[in-house]
mmCIF file of C-alpha atoms in Angstrom:
data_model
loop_
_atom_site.group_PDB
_atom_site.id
_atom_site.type_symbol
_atom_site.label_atom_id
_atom_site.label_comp_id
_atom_site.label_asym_id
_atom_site.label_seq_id
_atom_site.Cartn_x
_atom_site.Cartn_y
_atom_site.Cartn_z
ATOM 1 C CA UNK A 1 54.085 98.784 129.775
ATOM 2 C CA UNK A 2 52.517 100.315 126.864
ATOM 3 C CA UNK A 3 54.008 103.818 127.323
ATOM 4 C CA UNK A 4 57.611 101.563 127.354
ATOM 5 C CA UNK A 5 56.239 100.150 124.148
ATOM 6 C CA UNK A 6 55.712 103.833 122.238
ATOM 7 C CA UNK A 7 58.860 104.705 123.430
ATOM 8 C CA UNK A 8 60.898 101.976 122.232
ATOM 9 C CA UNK A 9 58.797 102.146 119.140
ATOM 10 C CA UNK A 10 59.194 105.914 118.543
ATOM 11 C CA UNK A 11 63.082 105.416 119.125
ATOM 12 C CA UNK A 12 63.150 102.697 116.442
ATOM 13 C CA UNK A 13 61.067 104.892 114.230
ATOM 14 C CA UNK A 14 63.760 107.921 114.791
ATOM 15 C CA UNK A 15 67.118 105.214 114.467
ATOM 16 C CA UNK A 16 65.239 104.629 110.724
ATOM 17 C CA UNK A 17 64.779 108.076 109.940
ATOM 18 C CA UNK A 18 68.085 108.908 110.810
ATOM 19 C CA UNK A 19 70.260 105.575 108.813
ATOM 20 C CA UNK A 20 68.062 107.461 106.052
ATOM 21 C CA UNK A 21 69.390 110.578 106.215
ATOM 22 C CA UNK A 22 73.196 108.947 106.089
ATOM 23 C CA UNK A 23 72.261 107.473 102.633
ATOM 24 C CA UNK A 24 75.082 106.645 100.328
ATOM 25 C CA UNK A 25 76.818 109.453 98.240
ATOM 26 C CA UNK A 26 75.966 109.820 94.690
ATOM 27 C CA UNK A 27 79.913 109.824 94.130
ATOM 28 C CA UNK A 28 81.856 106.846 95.151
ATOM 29 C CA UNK A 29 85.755 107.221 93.554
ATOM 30 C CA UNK A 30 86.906 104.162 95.578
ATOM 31 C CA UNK A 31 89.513 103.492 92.384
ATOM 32 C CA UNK A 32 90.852 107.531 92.616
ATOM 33 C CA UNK A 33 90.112 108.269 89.297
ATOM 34 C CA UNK A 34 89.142 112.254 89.845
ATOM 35 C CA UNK A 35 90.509 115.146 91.326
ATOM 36 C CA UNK A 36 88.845 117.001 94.297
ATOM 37 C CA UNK A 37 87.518 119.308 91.710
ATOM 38 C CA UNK A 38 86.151 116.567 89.164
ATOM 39 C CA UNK A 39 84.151 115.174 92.272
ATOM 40 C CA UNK A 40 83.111 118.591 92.384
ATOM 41 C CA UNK A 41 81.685 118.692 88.932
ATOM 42 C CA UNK A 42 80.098 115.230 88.814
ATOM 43 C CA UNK A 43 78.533 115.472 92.151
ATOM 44 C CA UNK A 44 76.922 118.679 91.073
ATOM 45 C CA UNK A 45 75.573 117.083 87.710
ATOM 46 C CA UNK A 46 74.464 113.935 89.318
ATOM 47 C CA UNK A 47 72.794 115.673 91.911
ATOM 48 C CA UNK A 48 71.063 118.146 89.297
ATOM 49 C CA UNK A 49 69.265 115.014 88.040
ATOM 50 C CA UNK A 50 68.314 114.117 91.454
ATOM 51 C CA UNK A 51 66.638 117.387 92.212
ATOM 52 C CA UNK A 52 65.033 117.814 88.217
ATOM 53 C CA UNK A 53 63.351 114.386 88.052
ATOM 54 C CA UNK A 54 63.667 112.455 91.456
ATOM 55 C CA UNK A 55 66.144 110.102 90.198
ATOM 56 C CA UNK A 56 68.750 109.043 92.397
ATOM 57 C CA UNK A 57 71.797 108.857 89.939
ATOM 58 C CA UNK A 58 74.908 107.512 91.441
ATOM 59 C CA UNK A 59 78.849 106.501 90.067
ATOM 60 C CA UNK A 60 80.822 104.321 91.626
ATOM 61 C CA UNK A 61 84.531 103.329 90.390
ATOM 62 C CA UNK A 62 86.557 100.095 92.292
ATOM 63 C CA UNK A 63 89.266 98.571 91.421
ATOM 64 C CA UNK A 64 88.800 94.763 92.638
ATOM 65 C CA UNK A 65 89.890 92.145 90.619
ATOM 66 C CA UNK A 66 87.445 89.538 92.722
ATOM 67 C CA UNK A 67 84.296 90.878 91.108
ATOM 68 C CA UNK A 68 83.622 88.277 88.929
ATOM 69 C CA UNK A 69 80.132 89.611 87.771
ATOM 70 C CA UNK A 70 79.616 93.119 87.479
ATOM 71 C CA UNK A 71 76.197 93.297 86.698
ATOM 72 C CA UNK A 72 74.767 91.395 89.637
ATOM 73 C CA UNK A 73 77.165 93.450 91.974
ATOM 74 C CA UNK A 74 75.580 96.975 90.547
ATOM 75 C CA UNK A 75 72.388 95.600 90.893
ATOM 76 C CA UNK A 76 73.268 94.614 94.937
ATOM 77 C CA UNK A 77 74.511 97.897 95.447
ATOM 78 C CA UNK A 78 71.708 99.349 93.844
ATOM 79 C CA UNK A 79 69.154 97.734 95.980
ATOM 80 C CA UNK A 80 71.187 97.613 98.967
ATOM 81 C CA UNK A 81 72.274 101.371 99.266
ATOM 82 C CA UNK A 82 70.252 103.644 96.340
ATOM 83 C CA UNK A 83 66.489 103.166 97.263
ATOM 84 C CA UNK A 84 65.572 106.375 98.381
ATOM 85 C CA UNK A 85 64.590 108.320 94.872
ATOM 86 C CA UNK A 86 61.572 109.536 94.526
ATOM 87 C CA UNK A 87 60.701 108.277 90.846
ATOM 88 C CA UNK A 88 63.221 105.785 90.856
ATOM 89 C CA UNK A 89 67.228 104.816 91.231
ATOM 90 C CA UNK A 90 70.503 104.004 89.080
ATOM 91 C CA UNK A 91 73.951 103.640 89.712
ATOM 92 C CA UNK A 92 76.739 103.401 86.866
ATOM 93 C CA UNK A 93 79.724 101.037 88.107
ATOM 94 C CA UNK A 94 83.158 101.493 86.750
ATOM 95 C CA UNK A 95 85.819 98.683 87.954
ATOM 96 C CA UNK A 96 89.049 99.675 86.964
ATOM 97 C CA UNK A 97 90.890 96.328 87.157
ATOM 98 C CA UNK A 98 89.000 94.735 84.903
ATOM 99 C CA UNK A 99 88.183 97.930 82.700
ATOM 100 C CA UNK A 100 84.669 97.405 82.607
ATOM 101 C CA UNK A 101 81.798 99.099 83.782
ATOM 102 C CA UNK A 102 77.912 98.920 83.821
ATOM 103 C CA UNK A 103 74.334 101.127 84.663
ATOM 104 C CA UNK A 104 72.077 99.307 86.778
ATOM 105 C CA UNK A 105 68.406 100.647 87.205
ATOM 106 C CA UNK A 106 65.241 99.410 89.457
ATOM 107 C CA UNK A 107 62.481 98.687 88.295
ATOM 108 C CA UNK A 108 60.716 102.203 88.202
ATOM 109 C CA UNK A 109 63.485 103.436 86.336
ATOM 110 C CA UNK A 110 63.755 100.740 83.441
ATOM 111 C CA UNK A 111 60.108 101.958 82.869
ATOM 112 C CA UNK A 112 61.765 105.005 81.948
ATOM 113 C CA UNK A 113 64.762 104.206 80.536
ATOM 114 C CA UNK A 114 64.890 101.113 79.393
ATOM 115 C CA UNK A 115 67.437 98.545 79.086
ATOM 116 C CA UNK A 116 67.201 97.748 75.303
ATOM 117 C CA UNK A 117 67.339 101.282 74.333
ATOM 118 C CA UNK A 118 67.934 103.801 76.920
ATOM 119 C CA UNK A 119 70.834 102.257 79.135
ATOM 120 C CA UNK A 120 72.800 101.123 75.675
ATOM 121 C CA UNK A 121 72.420 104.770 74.736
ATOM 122 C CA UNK A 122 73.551 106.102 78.114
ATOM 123 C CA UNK A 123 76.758 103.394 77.187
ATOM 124 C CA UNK A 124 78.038 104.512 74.670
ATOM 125 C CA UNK A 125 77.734 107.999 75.613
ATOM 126 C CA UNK A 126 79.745 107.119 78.596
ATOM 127 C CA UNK A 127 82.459 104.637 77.252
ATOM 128 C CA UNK A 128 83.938 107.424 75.368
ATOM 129 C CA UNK A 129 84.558 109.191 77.583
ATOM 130 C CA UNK A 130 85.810 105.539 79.870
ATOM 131 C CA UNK A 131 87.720 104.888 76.778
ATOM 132 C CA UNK A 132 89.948 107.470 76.742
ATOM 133 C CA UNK A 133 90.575 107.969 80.143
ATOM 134 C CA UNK A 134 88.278 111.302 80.459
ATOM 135 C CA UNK A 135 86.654 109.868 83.230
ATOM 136 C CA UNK A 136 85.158 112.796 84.964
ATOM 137 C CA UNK A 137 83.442 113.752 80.864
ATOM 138 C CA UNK A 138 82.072 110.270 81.184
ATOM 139 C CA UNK A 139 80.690 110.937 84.388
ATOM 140 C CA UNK A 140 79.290 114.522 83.781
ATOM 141 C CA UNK A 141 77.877 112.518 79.872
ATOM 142 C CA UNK A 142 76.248 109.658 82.369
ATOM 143 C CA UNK A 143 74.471 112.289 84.244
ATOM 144 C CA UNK A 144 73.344 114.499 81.108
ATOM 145 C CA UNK A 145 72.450 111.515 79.399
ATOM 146 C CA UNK A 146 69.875 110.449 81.679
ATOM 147 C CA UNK A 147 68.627 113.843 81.868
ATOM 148 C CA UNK A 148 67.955 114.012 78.748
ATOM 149 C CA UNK A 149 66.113 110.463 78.163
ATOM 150 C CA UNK A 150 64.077 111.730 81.426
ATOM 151 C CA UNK A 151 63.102 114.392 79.811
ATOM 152 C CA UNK A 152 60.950 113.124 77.193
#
């Protein structure tokens, strides 16, 4: 019986290690806003981030008319599917049919940058680029943005 127990226990340990390997892409373009080479160029800036200061740094566009409050959707993606940085996690959200976006960040990372300074900077960098339609430059800006705030 106990030997069933490890087993079933090491199996459950691998089935963990495994859903987090199959963690959610730094790139979502649910709303088709890029071309194959734009998710080219974001994915490699986001992922620079990722690999300079541990900071899972995701994008997501949607177009869905039913998401009534933006902010407390990021923030449920965020904890639901961008957990796995090492010194902490943020996700910009773009929803095209209601043309407006916003950075959510947990709670390591609005240590770091925070929401009264740093995430309104890392805004209007980005809406630029939102605002006229140069939405792989607002992308690459989100990305270089944070960089830069980390790096202080």
């Amino acid at each position: 019986m106990k030997k069933l127990f490890q087993l079933v226990l090491m199996l459950c340990s691998l089935f963990i290690m495994t859903a987090s390997a199959f963690a959610a892409e730094s790139l979502i373009d649910s709303a088709n806003l890029l071309s194959a080479q734009d998710k080219v160029t974001v994915r490699n800036a986001l992922r620079q981030v990722e690999i300079d200061y541990g900071v899972r740094t995701a994008v997501i566009t949607v177009r869905d008319s039913k998401i009534t409050d933006l902010g407390k959707y990021a923030n449920t993606v965020l904890d639901r599917n961008y957990t796995n940085g090492r010194n902490g996690n943020m996700l910009l959200i773009v929803n095209m049919a209601t043309k407006k976006w916003y950075i959510s960040t947990d709670k390591n990372m609005s240590q770091k940058i925070t929401p009264e300074y740093g995430v309104k900077q890392l805004g209007n960098n980005v809406a630029i680029g939102l605002k006229n339609a140069k939405y792989k430059d607002a992308f690459v800006t989100y990305a270089r943005s944070a960089a830069d705030q980390l790096a202080y």
